[in-house]
PDB file of C-alpha atoms and ligand atoms in Angstrom:
ATOM      1  CA  MET S   1       0.000   0.000   0.000  1.00 75.00           C
ATOM      2  CA  SER S   2       1.356   3.450  -0.872  1.00 90.00           C
ATOM      3  CA  LYS S   3       2.108   5.944   1.880  1.00 96.00           C
ATOM      4  CA  LYS S   4      -0.103   8.917   2.636  1.00 97.00           C
ATOM      5  CA  ARG S   5       1.357  12.222   1.426  1.00 98.00           C
ATOM      6  CA  VAL S   6       1.889  15.413   3.434  1.00 98.00           C
ATOM      7  CA  VAL S   7       2.885  18.845   2.131  1.00 98.00           C
ATOM      8  CA  ILE S   8       5.171  20.619   4.631  1.00 98.00           C
ATOM      9  CA  SER S   9       6.735  24.089   4.431  1.00 98.00           C
ATOM     10  CA  ALA S  10      10.342  23.447   3.488  1.00 98.00           C
ATOM     11  CA  CYS S  11      11.748  25.728   6.198  1.00 98.00           C
ATOM     12  CA  LEU S  12      10.113  23.508   8.853  1.00 98.00           C
ATOM     13  CA  LEU S  13      12.038  20.570   7.386  1.00 98.00           C
ATOM     14  CA  GLY S  14      15.408  22.238   7.745  1.00 97.00           C
ATOM     15  CA  GLU S  15      15.849  23.804   4.312  1.00 98.00           C
ATOM     16  CA  LEU S  16      17.682  27.140   4.380  1.00 98.00           C
ATOM     17  CA  CYS S  17      14.961  28.811   2.342  1.00 98.00           C
ATOM     18  CA  ARG S  18      13.787  31.662   4.569  1.00 98.00           C
ATOM     19  CA  TYR S  19      14.183  35.299   3.481  1.00 97.00           C
ATOM     20  CA  ASP S  20      17.146  35.653   5.870  1.00 97.00           C
ATOM     21  CA  GLY S  21      18.860  32.508   4.586  1.00 97.00           C
ATOM     22  CA  LYS S  22      18.000  30.588   7.733  1.00 97.00           C
ATOM     23  CA  THR S  23      15.712  27.672   8.545  1.00 97.00           C
ATOM     24  CA  LYS S  24      12.952  27.077  11.093  1.00 96.00           C
ATOM     25  CA  LYS S  25      13.413  23.344  11.480  1.00 96.00           C
ATOM     26  CA  ILE S  26      10.938  21.796  13.915  1.00 96.00           C
ATOM     27  CA  LYS S  27      11.702  18.158  14.656  1.00 95.00           C
ATOM     28  CA  SER S  28       8.234  17.423  16.021  1.00 96.00           C
ATOM     29  CA  VAL S  29       6.696  18.193  12.611  1.00 97.00           C
ATOM     30  CA  VAL S  30       8.748  15.500  10.897  1.00 95.00           C
ATOM     31  CA  GLU S  31       8.138  13.181  13.840  1.00 96.00           C
ATOM     32  CA  ALA S  32       4.359  13.665  13.620  1.00 96.00           C
ATOM     33  CA  PHE S  33       4.382  12.670   9.954  1.00 96.00           C
ATOM     34  CA  LYS S  34       7.128  10.028   9.932  1.00 95.00           C
ATOM     35  CA  GLU S  35       4.787   7.462   8.321  1.00 97.00           C
ATOM     36  CA  TYR S  36       3.996   9.830   5.455  1.00 98.00           C
ATOM     37  CA  GLU S  37       5.746  10.663   2.210  1.00 98.00           C
ATOM     38  CA  ILE S  38       6.877  14.262   2.760  1.00 98.00           C
ATOM     39  CA  ILE S  39       6.534  16.800  -0.055  1.00 98.00           C
ATOM     40  CA  PRO S  40       8.501  20.004   0.721  1.00 98.00           C
ATOM     41  CA  PHE S  41       6.842  23.278  -0.303  1.00 98.00           C
ATOM     42  CA  CYS S  42       8.382  26.748  -0.586  1.00 98.00           C
ATOM     43  CA  PRO S  43       7.053  29.134  -3.222  1.00 98.00           C
ATOM     44  CA  GLU S  44       9.330  32.074  -2.378  1.00 98.00           C
ATOM     45  CA  ALA S  45      12.869  30.689  -2.599  1.00 98.00           C
ATOM     46  CA  PRO S  46      12.672  29.408  -6.207  1.00 97.00           C
ATOM     47  CA  LEU S  47      11.266  32.765  -7.370  1.00 98.00           C
ATOM     48  CA  PHE S  48      13.295  35.278  -5.399  1.00 98.00           C
ATOM     49  CA  GLY S  49      16.358  33.389  -4.119  1.00 98.00           C
ATOM     50  CA  THR S  50      17.711  33.144  -0.589  1.00 98.00           C
ATOM     51  CA  PRO S  51      18.402  35.462   1.174  1.00 98.00           C
ATOM     52  CA  ARG S  52      15.874  37.877  -0.341  1.00 98.00           C
ATOM     53  CA  GLU S  53      13.930  41.023   0.381  1.00 98.00           C
ATOM     54  CA  ARG S  54      11.078  40.514   2.838  1.00 98.00           C
ATOM     55  CA  ILE S  55       7.530  40.557   1.565  1.00 98.00           C
ATOM     56  CA  SER S  56       4.224  41.358   3.268  1.00 98.00           C
ATOM     57  CA  VAL S  57       0.504  40.944   2.734  1.00 98.00           C
ATOM     58  CA  VAL S  58      -0.886  44.413   2.017  1.00 98.00           C
ATOM     59  CA  GLU S  59      -4.554  45.311   1.720  1.00 98.00           C
ATOM     60  CA  ILE S  60      -5.066  47.418  -1.388  1.00 98.00           C
ATOM     61  CA  GLU S  61      -8.619  48.352  -2.443  1.00 96.00           C
ATOM     62  CA  ASP S  62     -10.099  45.485  -0.387  1.00 95.00           C
ATOM     63  CA  GLU S  63      -7.736  42.956  -1.958  1.00 97.00           C
ATOM     64  CA  HIS S  64      -4.750  41.215  -0.375  1.00 98.00           C
ATOM     65  CA  ARG S  65      -1.597  41.713  -2.451  1.00 98.00           C
ATOM     66  CA  ILE S  66       1.946  40.533  -1.760  1.00 98.00           C
ATOM     67  CA  ILE S  67       4.350  43.484  -1.840  1.00 98.00           C
ATOM     68  CA  THR S  68       8.110  43.589  -1.292  1.00 98.00           C
ATOM     69  CA  ASP S  69       8.948  45.632   1.823  1.00 98.00           C
ATOM     70  CA  GLU S  70      11.672  47.909   0.425  1.00 97.00           C
ATOM     71  CA  SER S  71      11.273  48.085  -3.347  1.00 98.00           C
ATOM     72  CA  LYS S  72       7.440  47.968  -3.134  1.00 97.00           C
ATOM     73  CA  ARG S  73       7.076  45.522  -6.035  1.00 98.00           C
ATOM     74  CA  ASP S  74       3.799  43.616  -6.366  1.00 98.00           C
ATOM     75  CA  VAL S  75       4.794  39.954  -6.624  1.00 98.00           C
ATOM     76  CA  THR S  76       1.296  38.499  -6.140  1.00 98.00           C
ATOM     77  CA  GLN S  77       0.926  37.052  -9.628  1.00 98.00           C
ATOM     78  CA  GLN S  78       4.407  35.482  -9.608  1.00 98.00           C
ATOM     79  CA  LEU S  79       3.602  33.723  -6.350  1.00 98.00           C
ATOM     80  CA  LYS S  80       0.183  32.612  -7.589  1.00 98.00           C
ATOM     81  CA  ASN S  81       1.771  31.067 -10.683  1.00 98.00           C
ATOM     82  CA  GLU S  82       4.398  29.257  -8.597  1.00 98.00           C
ATOM     83  CA  ILE S  83       1.803  27.902  -6.142  1.00 98.00           C
ATOM     84  CA  LEU S  84      -0.525  26.832  -8.945  1.00 98.00           C
ATOM     85  CA  SER S  85       2.293  24.962 -10.611  1.00 98.00           C
ATOM     86  CA  PHE S  86       2.975  23.129  -7.299  1.00 98.00           C
ATOM     87  CA  ILE S  87      -0.722  22.244  -6.921  1.00 98.00           C
ATOM     88  CA  LYS S  88      -0.880  20.861 -10.472  1.00 98.00           C
ATOM     89  CA  LYS S  89       2.101  18.597  -9.768  1.00 98.00           C
ATOM     90  CA  ASN S  90       0.763  17.492  -6.363  1.00 98.00           C
ATOM     91  CA  GLN S  91      -2.969  16.916  -6.592  1.00 96.00           C
ATOM     92  CA  ASP S  92      -3.132  13.791  -4.456  1.00 96.00           C
ATOM     93  CA  ILE S  93      -2.448  15.026  -0.918  1.00 97.00           C
ATOM     94  CA  ASP S  94      -3.606  13.812   2.509  1.00 97.00           C
ATOM     95  CA  ALA S  95      -2.305  16.484   4.912  1.00 97.00           C
ATOM     96  CA  ILE S  96      -0.783  19.984   4.881  1.00 98.00           C
ATOM     97  CA  VAL S  97       1.473  21.642   7.495  1.00 98.00           C
ATOM     98  CA  LEU S  98       2.544  25.215   6.788  1.00 98.00           C
ATOM     99  CA  LYS S  99       4.715  27.721   8.646  1.00 98.00           C
ATOM    100  CA  SER S 100       2.778  30.217  10.752  1.00 98.00           C
ATOM    101  CA  LYS S 101       3.022  34.011  10.293  1.00 98.00           C
ATOM    102  CA  SER S 102       4.473  33.854   6.776  1.00 98.00           C
ATOM    103  CA  PRO S 103       3.054  36.003   3.928  1.00 98.00           C
ATOM    104  CA  SER S 104       2.958  32.818   1.855  1.00 98.00           C
ATOM    105  CA  CYS S 105       2.357  30.011   4.358  1.00 98.00           C
ATOM    106  CA  GLY S 106       0.670  31.502   7.452  1.00 98.00           C
ATOM    107  CA  LYS S 107      -2.862  30.429   8.285  1.00 98.00           C
ATOM    108  CA  GLY S 108      -4.765  33.086  10.208  1.00 97.00           C
ATOM    109  CA  THR S 109      -1.492  34.255  11.785  1.00 98.00           C
ATOM    110  CA  THR S 110      -0.030  36.454   9.046  1.00 98.00           C
ATOM    111  CA  PRO S 111      -0.013  40.220   9.674  1.00 98.00           C
ATOM    112  CA  ILE S 112      -2.101  42.090   7.104  1.00 98.00           C
ATOM    113  CA  LEU S 113      -0.806  45.647   6.614  1.00 98.00           C
ATOM    114  CA  ASN S 114      -2.186  48.788   5.036  1.00 98.00           C
ATOM    115  CA  THR S 115      -0.235  50.639   2.344  1.00 97.00           C
ATOM    116  CA  GLN S 116       1.529  52.705   5.018  1.00 96.00           C
ATOM    117  CA  GLY S 117       2.831  49.520   6.646  1.00 96.00           C
ATOM    118  CA  ASP S 118       0.488  49.686   9.645  1.00 98.00           C
ATOM    119  CA  PHE S 119      -0.936  46.474  11.117  1.00 98.00           C
ATOM    120  CA  LEU S 120      -4.612  45.895  10.271  1.00 98.00           C
ATOM    121  CA  SER S 121      -5.382  42.309  11.319  1.00 98.00           C
ATOM    122  CA  TYR S 122      -4.149  38.719  11.145  1.00 98.00           C
ATOM    123  CA  GLY S 123      -5.057  36.650   8.096  1.00 98.00           C
ATOM    124  CA  ASN S 124      -3.836  34.044   5.640  1.00 98.00           C
ATOM    125  CA  GLY S 125      -0.753  33.893   3.499  1.00 98.00           C
ATOM    126  CA  ILE S 126      -1.330  33.555  -0.225  1.00 98.00           C
ATOM    127  CA  ALA S 127      -0.641  29.803  -0.374  1.00 98.00           C
ATOM    128  CA  VAL S 128      -3.235  29.090   2.318  1.00 98.00           C
ATOM    129  CA  ASP S 129      -5.953  30.894   0.371  1.00 96.00           C
ATOM    130  CA  MET S 130      -5.082  28.914  -2.755  1.00 98.00           C
ATOM    131  CA  PHE S 131      -4.652  25.556  -0.983  1.00 98.00           C
ATOM    132  CA  GLU S 132      -8.028  25.965   0.757  1.00 97.00           C
ATOM    133  CA  SER S 133      -9.828  26.209  -2.558  1.00 96.00           C
ATOM    134  CA  PHE S 134      -7.826  23.499  -4.382  1.00 97.00           C
ATOM    135  CA  TYR S 135      -7.370  20.952  -1.573  1.00 97.00           C
ATOM    136  CA  GLU S 136     -10.962  21.062  -0.388  1.00 93.00           C
ATOM    137  CA  GLY S 137     -11.630  19.030   2.737  1.00 94.00           C
ATOM    138  CA  ILE S 138      -7.994  18.868   3.863  1.00 97.00           C
ATOM    139  CA  GLU S 139      -7.367  20.778   7.063  1.00 95.00           C
ATOM    140  CA  ILE S 140      -4.320  23.030   6.881  1.00 97.00           C
ATOM    141  CA  ILE S 141      -2.428  23.134  10.160  1.00 97.00           C
ATOM    142  CA  ASP S 142       0.704  24.998  11.231  1.00 97.00           C
ATOM    143  CA  GLU S 143       3.774  23.866  13.154  1.00 96.00           C
ATOM    144  CA  VAL S 144       2.274  25.005  16.467  1.00 94.00           C
ATOM    145  CA  LYS S 145      -0.223  22.122  16.253  1.00 90.00           C
ATOM    146  CA  CYS S 146       2.690  19.657  16.092  1.00 89.00           C
ATOM    147  CA  LEU S 147       4.563  20.928  19.165  1.00 84.00           C
TER     148      LEU S 147
HETATM  149 FE1  SF4 V   1       9.256  29.188   2.172  1.00 77.03          FE
HETATM  150 FE2  SF4 V   1       6.853  29.186   3.372  1.00 77.03          FE
HETATM  151 FE3  SF4 V   1       9.058  28.749   4.807  1.00 77.03          FE
HETATM  152 FE4  SF4 V   1       8.565  31.170   3.820  1.00 77.03          FE
HETATM  153  S1  SF4 V   1       7.372  30.083   5.356  1.00 77.03           S
HETATM  154  S2  SF4 V   1      10.523  30.093   3.772  1.00 77.03           S
HETATM  155  S3  SF4 V   1       7.598  30.647   1.846  1.00 77.03           S
HETATM  156  S4  SF4 V   1       8.272  27.467   3.159  1.00 77.03           S
END
């Protein structure tokens, strides 16, 4: 029988793919899914390299956009394309664990800013919004649930 498959944010697995070139490895995440086939996921590093400029979720005209912090580039569509390409390659998934607070991976924990950079609320990263509509019925959890 084939193993169940879990998508996990690559930085939680020990990959040095964060914006600052570091990782956020959490052993208990791997431990919780040791019976699964693990599929690493990181939409930012392949697009923008590591280390890279930070990005944030910014509310613009009632829409959430992903904007680079310093150069103020809108990278929403690039990220959407990257995430969609991942989804197309990985349609048969049983579980998803994503890194909290990230503009890509955070679920309900990501700061949403206004165009002046002020905090508005906590919400989802862009990958969570897309995963929720494509992987219907699969609960997305973050690393905190595995501690
Ligand atoms: Fe990549 Fe997501 Fe980790 Fe950010 S939180 S480094 S986008 S896997």
